[in-house]
PDB file of C-alpha atoms in Angstrom:
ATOM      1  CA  UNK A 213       9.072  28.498  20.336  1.00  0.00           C
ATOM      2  CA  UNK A 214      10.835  25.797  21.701  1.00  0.00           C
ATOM      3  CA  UNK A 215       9.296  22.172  22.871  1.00  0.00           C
ATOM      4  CA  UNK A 216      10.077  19.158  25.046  1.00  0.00           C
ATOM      5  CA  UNK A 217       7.097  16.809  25.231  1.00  0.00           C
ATOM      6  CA  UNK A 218       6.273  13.350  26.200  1.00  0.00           C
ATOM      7  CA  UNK A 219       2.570  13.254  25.419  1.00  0.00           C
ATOM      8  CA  UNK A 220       0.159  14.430  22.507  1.00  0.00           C
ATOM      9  CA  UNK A 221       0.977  18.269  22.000  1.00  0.00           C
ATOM     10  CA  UNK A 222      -0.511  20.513  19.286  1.00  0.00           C
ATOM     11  CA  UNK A 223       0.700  24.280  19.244  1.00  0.00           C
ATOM     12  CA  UNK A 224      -1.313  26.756  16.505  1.00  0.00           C
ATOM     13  CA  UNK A 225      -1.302  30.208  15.875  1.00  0.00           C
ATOM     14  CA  UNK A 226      -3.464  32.358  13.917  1.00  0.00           C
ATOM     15  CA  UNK A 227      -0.430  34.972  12.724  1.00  0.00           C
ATOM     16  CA  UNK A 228      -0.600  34.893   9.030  1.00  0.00           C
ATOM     17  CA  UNK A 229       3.272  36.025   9.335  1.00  0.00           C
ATOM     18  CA  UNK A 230       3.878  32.731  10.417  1.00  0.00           C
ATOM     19  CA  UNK A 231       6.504  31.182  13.766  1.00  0.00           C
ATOM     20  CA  UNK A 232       9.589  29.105  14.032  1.00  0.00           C
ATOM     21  CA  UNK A 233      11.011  26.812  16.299  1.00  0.00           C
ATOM     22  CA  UNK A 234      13.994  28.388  18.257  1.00  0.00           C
ATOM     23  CA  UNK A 235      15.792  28.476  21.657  1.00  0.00           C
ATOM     24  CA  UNK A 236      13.728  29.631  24.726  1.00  0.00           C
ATOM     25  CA  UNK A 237      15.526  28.842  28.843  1.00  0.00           C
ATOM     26  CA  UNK A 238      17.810  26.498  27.431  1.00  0.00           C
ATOM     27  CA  UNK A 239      15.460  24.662  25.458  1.00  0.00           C
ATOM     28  CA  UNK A 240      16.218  24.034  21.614  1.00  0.00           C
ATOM     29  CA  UNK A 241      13.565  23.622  19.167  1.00  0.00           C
ATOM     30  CA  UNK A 242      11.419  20.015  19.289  1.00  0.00           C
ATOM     31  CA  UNK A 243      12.610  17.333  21.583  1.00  0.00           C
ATOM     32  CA  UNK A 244      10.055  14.209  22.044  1.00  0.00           C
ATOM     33  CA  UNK A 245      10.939  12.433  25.304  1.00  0.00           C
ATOM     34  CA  UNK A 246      12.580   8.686  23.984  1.00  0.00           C
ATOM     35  CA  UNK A 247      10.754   5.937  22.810  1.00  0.00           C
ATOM     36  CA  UNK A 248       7.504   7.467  23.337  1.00  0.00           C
ATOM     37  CA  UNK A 249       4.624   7.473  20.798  1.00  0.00           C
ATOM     38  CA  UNK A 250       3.977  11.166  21.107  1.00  0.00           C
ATOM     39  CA  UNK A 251       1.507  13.307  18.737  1.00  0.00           C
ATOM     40  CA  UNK A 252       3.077  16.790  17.812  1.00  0.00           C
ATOM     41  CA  UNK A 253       1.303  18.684  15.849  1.00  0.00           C
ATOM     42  CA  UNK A 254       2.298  22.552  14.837  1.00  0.00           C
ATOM     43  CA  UNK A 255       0.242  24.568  13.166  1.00  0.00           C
ATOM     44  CA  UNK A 256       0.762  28.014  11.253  1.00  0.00           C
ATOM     45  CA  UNK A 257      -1.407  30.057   8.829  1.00  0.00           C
ATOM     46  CA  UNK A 258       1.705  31.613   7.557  1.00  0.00           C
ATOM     47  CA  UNK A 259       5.537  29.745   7.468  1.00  0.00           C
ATOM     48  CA  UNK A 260       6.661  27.407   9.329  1.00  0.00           C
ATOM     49  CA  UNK A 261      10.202  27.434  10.734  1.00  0.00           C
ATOM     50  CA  UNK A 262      11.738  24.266  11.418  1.00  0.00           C
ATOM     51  CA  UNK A 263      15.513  25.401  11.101  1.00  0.00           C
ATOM     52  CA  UNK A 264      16.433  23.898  14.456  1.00  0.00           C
ATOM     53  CA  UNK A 265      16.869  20.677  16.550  1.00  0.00           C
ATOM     54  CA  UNK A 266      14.074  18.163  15.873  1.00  0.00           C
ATOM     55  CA  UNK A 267      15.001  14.974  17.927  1.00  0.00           C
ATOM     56  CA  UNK A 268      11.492  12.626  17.589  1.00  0.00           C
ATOM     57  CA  UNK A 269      12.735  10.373  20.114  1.00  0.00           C
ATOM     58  CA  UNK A 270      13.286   7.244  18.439  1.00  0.00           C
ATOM     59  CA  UNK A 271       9.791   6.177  19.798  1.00  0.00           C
ATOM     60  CA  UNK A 272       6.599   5.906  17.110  1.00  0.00           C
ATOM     61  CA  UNK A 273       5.724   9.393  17.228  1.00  0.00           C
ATOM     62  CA  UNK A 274       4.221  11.280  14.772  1.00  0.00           C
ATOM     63  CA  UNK A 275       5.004  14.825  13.675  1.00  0.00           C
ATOM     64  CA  UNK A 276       2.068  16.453  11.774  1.00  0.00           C
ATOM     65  CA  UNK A 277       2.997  19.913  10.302  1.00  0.00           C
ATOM     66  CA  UNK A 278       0.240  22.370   8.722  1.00  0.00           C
ATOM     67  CA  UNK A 279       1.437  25.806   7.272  1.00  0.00           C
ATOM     68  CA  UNK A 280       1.411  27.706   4.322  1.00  0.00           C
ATOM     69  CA  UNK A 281       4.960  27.025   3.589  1.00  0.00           C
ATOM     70  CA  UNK A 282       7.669  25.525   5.668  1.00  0.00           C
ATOM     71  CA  UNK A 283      11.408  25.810   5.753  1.00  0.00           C
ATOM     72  CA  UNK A 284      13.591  23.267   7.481  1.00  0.00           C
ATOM     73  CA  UNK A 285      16.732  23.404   5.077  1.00  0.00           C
ATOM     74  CA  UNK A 286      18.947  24.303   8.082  1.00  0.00           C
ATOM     75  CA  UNK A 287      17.511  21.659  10.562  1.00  0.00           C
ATOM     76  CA  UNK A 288      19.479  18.862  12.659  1.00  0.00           C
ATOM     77  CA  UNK A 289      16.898  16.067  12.698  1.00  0.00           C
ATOM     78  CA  UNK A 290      17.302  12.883  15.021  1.00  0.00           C
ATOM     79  CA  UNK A 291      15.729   9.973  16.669  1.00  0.00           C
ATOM     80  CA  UNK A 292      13.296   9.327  13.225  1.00  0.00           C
ATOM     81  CA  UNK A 293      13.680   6.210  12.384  1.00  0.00           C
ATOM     82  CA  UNK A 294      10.619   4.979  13.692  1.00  0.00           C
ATOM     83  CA  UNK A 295       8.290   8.288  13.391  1.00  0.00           C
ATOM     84  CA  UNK A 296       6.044   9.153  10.762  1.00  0.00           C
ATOM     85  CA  UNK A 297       6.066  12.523   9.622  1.00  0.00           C
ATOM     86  CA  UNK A 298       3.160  14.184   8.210  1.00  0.00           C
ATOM     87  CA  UNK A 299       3.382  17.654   6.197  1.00  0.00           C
ATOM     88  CA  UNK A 300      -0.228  19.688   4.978  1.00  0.00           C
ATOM     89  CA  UNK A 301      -0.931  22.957   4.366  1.00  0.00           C
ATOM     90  CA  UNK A 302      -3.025  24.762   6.790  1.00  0.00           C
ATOM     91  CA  UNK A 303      -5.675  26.352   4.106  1.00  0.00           C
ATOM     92  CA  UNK A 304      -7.000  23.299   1.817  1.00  0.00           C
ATOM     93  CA  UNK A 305      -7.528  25.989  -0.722  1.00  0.00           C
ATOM     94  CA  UNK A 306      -3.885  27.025  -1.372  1.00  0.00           C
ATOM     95  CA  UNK A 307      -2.234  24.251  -4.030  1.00  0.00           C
ATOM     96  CA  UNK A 308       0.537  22.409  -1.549  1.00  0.00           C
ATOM     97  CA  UNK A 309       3.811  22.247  -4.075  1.00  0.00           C
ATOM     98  CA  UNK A 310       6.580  20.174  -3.582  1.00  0.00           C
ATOM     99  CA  UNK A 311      10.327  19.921  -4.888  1.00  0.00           C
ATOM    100  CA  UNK A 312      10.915  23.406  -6.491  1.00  0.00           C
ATOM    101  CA  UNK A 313      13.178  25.849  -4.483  1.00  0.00           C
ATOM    102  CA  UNK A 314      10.030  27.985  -4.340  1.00  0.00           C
ATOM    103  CA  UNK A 315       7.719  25.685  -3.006  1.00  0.00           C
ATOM    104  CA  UNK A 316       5.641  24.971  -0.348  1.00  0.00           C
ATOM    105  CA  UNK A 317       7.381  21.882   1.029  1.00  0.00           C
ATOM    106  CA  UNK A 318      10.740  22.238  -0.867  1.00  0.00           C
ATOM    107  CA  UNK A 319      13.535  19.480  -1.758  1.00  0.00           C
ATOM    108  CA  UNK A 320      15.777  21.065   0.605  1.00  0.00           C
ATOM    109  CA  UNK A 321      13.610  20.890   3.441  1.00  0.00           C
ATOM    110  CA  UNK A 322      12.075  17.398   2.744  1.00  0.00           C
ATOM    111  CA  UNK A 323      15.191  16.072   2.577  1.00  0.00           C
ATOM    112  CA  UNK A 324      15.860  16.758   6.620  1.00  0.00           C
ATOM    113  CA  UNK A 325      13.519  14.206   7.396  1.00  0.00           C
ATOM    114  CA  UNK A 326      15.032  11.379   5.456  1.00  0.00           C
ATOM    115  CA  UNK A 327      15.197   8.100   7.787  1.00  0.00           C
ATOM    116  CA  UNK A 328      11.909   8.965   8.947  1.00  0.00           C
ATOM    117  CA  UNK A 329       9.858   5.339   8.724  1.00  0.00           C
ATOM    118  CA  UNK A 330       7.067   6.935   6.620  1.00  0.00           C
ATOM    119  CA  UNK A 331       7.159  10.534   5.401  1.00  0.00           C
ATOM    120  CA  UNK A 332       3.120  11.637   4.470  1.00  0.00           C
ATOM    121  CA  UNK A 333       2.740  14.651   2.086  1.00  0.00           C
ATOM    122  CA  UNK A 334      -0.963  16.375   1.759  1.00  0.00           C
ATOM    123  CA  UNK A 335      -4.272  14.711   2.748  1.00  0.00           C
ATOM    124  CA  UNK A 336      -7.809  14.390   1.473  1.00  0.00           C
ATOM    125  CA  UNK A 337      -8.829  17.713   0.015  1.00  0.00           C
ATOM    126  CA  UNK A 338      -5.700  18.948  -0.776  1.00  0.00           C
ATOM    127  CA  UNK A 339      -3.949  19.390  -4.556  1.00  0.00           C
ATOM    128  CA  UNK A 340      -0.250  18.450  -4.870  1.00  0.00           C
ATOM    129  CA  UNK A 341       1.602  19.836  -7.726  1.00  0.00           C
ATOM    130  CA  UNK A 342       5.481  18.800  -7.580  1.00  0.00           C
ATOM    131  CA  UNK A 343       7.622  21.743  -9.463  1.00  0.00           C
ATOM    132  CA  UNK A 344      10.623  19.574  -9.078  1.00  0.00           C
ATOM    133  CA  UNK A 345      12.209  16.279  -8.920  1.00  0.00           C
ATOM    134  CA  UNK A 346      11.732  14.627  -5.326  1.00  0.00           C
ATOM    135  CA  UNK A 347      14.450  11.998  -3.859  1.00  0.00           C
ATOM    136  CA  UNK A 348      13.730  10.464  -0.217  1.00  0.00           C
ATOM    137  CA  UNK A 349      14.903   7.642   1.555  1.00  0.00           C
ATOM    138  CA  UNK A 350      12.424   5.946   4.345  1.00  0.00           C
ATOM    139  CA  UNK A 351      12.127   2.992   5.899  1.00  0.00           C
ATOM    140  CA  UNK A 352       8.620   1.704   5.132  1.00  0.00           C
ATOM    141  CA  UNK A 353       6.890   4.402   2.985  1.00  0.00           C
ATOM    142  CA  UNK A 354       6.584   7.962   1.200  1.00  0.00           C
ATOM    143  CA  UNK A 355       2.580   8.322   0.529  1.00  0.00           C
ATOM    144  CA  UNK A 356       1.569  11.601  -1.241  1.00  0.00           C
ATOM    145  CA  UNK A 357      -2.348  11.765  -0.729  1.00  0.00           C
ATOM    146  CA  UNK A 358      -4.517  14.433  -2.293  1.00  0.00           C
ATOM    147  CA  UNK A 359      -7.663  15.221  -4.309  1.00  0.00           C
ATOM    148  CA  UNK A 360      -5.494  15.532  -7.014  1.00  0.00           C
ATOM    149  CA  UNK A 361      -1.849  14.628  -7.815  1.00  0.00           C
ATOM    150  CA  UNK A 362       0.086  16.873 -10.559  1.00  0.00           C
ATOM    151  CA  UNK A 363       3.546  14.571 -10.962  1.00  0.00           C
ATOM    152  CA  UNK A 364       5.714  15.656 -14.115  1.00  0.00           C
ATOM    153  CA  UNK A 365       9.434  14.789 -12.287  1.00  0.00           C
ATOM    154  CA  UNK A 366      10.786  12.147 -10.995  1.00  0.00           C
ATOM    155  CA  UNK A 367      10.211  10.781  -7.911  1.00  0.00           C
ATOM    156  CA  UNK A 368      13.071   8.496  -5.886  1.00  0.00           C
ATOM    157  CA  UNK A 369      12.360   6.351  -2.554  1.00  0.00           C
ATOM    158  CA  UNK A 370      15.327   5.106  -1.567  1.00  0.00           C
ATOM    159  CA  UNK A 371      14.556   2.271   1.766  1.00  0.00           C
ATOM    160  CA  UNK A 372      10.621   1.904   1.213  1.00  0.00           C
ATOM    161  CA  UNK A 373       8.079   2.573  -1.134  1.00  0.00           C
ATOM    162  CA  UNK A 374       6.035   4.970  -3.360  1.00  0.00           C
ATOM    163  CA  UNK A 375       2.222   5.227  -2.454  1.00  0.00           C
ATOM    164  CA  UNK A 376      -0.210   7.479  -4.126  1.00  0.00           C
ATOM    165  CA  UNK A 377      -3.650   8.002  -3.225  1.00  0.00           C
ATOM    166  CA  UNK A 378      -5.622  10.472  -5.352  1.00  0.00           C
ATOM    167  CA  UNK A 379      -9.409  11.277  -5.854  1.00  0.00           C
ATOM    168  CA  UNK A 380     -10.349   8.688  -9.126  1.00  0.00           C
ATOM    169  CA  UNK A 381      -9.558  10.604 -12.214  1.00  0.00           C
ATOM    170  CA  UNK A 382      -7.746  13.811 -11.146  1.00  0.00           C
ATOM    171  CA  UNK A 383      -4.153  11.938 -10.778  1.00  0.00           C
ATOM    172  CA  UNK A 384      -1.396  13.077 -13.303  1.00  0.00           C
ATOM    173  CA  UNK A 385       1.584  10.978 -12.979  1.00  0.00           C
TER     174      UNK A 385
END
C-alpha cells in the first residue's frame, strides 16, 4: 500500500497476516501533503510494515498506528518535527511490549520516529511491558499511557519529556 493524503485518512484490514507500506504507480509508502494537520491512521490485526518513506509533512499531523506488531527498522522518516505519532496495538488484550528486539514496538523501529514533537505509546486499556532499555529524542514529549505500566530499564528522552499515565496502582517503574 502506498499513500499520499492531505486530509484525515484511516486504512484497516482484517488479514491477521498483516500489510506494509510499499511502492504502488510511482507512489512510495506515506506522504502527508506539507504543512497540513492531517489524521492517518493504519490499522492491522497482524504486522505492520512501515519499512518505507514516511514524510508527515512538516504540518501538525498525527500518525496513529494499531497492529499486533510493527516493524519500521528500515524506514526513511521526514517532515516530523511537528507531528505526533501515536503507536497501539490493535487487540487491547495482547500485552503491547516495547524495547526488546522481539517486541511489539521494538527499539529499532521506535527509534525512526525520533524528532517527532510527541511520540505516544499505548492508550487506556492497554498493558505496556518494556523488555528493553528505550532512548528517544522529541521535541515536546514521549507519554507511555496504559492500564498498567511494567518499566524495569531505562528510559532516555533526549529534547522533551517523560510522561506516564497509568491506571492508580498497577504502575511498576
Amino acid at each position: 500500500l502506498a499513500l499520499s493524503v492531505g486530509g484525515t485518512t484511516r486504512v484497516a484490514t482484517g488479514n491477521a497476516g498483516g500489510w506494509h507500506l510499499g511502492t504502488v504507480d510511482g507512489v512510495s509508502g506515506l506522504t502527508i501533503a506539507a504543512g497540513t494537520a492531517t489524521e492517518v491512521t493504519l490499522v492491522s490485526q497482524g504486522s505492520l510494515g512501515l519499512n518505507s518513506t514516511l514524510n508527515l509533512g512538516s504540518g501538525a499531523s498525527t500518525l496513529t498506528l494499531r497492529a499486533a506488531s510493527f516493524d519500521a527498522s528500515s524506514a526513511t522518516v521526514s517532515g516530523q518535527s511537528r507531528a505526533t505519532v501515536k503507536f497501539d496495538v490493535a487487540d487491547q488484550s495482547q500485552t503491547l511490549t516495547l524495547g526488546g528486539s522481539g517486541s511489539t514496538l521494538s527499539q529499532a523501529s521506535l527509534a525512526k520516529f525520533n524528532g517527532a514533537r510527541d511520540i505516544v505509546i499505548g492508550s487506556a486499556g492497554t498493558d505496556i511491558v518494556a523488555e528493553s532499555g528505550l532512548s528517544v529524542s522529541v521535541g515536546d514529549a514521549l507519554e507511555l499511557v496504559g492500564d498498567s505500566l511494567s518499566l524495569p530499564y531505562g528510559i532516555t528522552v533526549t529534547g522533551g519529556s517523560l510522561h506516564l499515565d497509568a491506571q492508580i496502582g498497577r504502575a511498576h517503574v
